[in-house]
Coordinates of C-alpha atoms in Angstrom, one line a residue:
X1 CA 87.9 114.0 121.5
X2 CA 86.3 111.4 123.6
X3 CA 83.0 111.3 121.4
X4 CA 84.9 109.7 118.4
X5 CA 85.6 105.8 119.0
X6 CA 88.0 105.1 116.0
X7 CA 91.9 105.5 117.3
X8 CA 92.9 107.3 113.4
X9 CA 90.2 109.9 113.8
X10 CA 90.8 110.4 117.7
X11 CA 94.7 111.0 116.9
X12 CA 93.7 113.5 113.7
X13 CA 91.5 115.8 115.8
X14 CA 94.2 116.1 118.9
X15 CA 97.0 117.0 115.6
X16 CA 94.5 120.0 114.7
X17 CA 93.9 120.8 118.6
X18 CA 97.7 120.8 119.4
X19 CA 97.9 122.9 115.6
X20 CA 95.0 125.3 117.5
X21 CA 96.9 125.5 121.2
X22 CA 100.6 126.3 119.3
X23 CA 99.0 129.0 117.5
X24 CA 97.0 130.4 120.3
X25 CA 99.7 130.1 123.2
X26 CA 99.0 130.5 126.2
X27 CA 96.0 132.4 125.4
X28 CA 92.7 130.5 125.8
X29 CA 90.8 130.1 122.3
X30 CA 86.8 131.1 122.5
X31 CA 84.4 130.3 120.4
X32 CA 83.7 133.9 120.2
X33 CA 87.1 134.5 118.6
X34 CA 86.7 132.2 115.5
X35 CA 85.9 135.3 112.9
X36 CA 87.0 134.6 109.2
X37 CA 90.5 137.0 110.5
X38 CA 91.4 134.4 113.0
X39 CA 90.8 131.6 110.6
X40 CA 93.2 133.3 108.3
X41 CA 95.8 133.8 110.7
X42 CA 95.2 130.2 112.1
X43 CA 95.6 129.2 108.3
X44 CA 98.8 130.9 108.1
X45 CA 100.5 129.8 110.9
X46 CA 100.8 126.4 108.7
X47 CA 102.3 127.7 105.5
X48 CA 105.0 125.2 106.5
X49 CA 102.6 122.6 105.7
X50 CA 100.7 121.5 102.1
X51 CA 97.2 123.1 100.9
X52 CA 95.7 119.8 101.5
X53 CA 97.4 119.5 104.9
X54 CA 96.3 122.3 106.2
X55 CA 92.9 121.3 104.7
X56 CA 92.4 118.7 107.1
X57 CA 92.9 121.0 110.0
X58 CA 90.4 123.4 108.8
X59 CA 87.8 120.9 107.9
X60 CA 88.4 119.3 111.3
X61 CA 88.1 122.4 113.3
X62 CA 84.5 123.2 110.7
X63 CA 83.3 120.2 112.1
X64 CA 84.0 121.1 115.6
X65 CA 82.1 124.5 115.5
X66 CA 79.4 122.7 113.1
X67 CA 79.0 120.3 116.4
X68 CA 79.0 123.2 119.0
X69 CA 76.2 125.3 117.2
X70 CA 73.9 122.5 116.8
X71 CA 74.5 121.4 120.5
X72 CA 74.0 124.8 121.6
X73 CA 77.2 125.3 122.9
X74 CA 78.1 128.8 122.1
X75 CA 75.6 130.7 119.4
X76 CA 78.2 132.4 117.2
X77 CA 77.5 132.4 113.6
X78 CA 79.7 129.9 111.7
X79 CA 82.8 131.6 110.6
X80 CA 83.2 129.3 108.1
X81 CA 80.1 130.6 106.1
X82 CA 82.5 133.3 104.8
X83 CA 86.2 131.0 104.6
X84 CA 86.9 129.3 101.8
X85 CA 89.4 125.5 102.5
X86 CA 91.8 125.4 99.5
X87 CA 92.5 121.7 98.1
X88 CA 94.7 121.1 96.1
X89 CA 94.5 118.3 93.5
X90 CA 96.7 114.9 94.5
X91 CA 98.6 113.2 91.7
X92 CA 97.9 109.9 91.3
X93 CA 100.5 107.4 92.0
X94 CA 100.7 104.8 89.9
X95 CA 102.9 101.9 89.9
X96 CA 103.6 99.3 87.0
X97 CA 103.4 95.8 86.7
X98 CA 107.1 95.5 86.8
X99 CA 107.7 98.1 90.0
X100 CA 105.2 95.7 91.9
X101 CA 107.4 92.3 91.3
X102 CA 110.5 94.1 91.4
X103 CA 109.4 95.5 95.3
X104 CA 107.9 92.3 96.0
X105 CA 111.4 90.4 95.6
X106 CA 113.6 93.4 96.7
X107 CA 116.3 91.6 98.5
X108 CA 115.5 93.5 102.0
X109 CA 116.2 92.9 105.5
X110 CA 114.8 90.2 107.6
X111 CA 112.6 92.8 109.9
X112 CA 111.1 94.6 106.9
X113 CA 110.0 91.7 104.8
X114 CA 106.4 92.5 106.9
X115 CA 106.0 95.7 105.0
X116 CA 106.5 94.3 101.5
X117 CA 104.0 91.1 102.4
X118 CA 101.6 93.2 103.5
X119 CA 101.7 95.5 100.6
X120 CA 101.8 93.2 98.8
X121 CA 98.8 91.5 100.4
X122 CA 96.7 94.8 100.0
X123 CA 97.6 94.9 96.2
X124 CA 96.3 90.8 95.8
X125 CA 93.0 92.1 98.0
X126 CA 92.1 94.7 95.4
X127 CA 93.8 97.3 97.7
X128 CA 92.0 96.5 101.1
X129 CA 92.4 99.3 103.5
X130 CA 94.8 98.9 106.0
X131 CA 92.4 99.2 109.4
X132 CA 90.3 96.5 107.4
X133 CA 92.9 94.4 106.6
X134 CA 93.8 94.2 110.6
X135 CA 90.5 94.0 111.9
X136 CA 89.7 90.7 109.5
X137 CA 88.8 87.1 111.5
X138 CA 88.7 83.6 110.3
X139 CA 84.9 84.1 110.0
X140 CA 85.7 86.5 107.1
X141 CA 86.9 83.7 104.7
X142 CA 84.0 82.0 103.0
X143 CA 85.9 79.4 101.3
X144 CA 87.7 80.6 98.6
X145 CA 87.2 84.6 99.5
X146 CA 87.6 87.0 102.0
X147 CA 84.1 88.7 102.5
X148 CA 83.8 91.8 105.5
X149 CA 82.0 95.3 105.5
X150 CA 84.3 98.1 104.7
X151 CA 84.4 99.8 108.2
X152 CA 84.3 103.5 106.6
X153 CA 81.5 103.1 104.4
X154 CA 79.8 100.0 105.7
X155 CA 80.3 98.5 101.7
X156 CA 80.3 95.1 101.4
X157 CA 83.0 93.3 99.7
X158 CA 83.8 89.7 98.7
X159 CA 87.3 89.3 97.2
X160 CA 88.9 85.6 96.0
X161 CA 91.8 85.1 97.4
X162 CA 94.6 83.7 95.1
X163 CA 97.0 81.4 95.7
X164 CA 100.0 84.4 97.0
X165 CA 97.4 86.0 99.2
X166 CA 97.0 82.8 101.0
X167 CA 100.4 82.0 101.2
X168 CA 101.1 85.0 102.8
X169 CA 97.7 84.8 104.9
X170 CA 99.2 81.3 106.1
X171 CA 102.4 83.2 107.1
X172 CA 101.3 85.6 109.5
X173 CA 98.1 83.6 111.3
X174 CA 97.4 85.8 113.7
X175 CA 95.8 84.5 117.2
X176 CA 92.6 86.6 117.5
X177 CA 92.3 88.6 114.3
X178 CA 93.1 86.1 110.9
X179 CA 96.5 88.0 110.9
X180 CA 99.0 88.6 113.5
X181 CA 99.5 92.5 112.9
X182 CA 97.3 93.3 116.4
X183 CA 98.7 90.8 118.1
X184 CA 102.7 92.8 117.6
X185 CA 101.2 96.4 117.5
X186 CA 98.4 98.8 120.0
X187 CA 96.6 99.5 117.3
X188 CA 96.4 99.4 113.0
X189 CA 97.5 103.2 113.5
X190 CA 100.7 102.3 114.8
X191 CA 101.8 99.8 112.4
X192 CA 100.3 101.8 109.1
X193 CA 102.8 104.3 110.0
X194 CA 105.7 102.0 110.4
X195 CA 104.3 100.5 106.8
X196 CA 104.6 104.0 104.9
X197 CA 107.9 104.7 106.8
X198 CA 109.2 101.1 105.5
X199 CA 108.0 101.6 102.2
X200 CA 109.7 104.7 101.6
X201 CA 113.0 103.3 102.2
X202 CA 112.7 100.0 100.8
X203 CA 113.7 99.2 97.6
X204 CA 113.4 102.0 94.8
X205 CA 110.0 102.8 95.1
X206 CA 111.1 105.0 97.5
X207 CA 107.6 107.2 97.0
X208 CA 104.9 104.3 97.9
X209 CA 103.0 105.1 100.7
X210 CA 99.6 103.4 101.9
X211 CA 96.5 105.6 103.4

């Protein structure tokens, strides 16, 4: 875990390792172990969970073997040469024109009004994702757009900012960052989760939720 840097991907990869140690027990987990068999049992001891869900775990713990056979860790032939990952195709979720106004002016209380700026901030900044959205500084406006390197894919971006987004850019000046999410929460982590929480139960568009 301590070789990845970003707090989202450090958090995913201790999910799938506690997923690994509740399904192993108190039984230590080799490396020798991880046939295709194990991988299936593994895989069904989250049938609770979604295809997709259970996806990320599997991918994660691919990566992890991927990493210890190239590092010369353990020389077991990759497992996963013979396992096939389900995924299950998402649904997009669109909203309309008219869901978006009619959650921007929901009548809600004082504490969440946060939630529905911000989302609605993310919808005026072409849907900005929410770690680049906390992470932005005053040297990201350029005048009359907000300009910064998508931290994921290192993609550039240079988006106008319209007359809401500022107003509610204005409203939350933040001290070190441009706004004041990181300077109320540890990390962008923390508050994306109380965002989708918010947005579930605010208003009714009770199915929004922001990755």
């Amino acid at each position: 875990l301590t070789r990845y840097t970003n707090p989202g991907t450090r958090s995913l990869y201790r999910q799938t390792l506690d997923k690994i140690m509740s399904f192993a027990g108190d039984s230590p987990v080799r490396f020798e172990q991880l046939n295709v068999r194990w991988l299936a049992d593994f895989e069904q001891s989250m049938s609770h969970m979604a295809i997709n869900g259970r996806g990320v775990h599997l991918r994660n713990l691919r990566h992890i073997i991927y990493l210890a056979i190239d590092e010369e860790v353990t020389d077991i032939l990759n497992p996963f040469r013979k396992f096939r990952i389900e995924q299950e195709e998402t649904l997009k979720r669109l909203l309309a024109i008219a869901e978006i106004r009619k959650l921007r002016d929901y009548p809600c209380e004082s504490w969440q009004k946060i939630y529905i700026d911000m989302f609605m901030l993310i919808f005026y900044l072409q849907g900005i994702n929410i770690v680049d959205l906390c992470y932005l500084t005053r040297e990201n406006i350029n005048g009359d757009r907000i300009e910064y390197i998508r931290r994921k894919t290192k993609r550039k971006y240079s988006i106008k900012i319209e007359p809401e987004a500022r107003e509610i850019i204005d409203r939350y000046r933040g001290k070190r960052y441009l706004l004041n999410i990181m300077d109320q929460y540890k990390s962008y982590v923390n508050f994306r989760r109380l965002l989708n929480e918010n947005l579930r139960i605010i208003g009714p568009t009770k199915t929004l939720r922001y990755n």
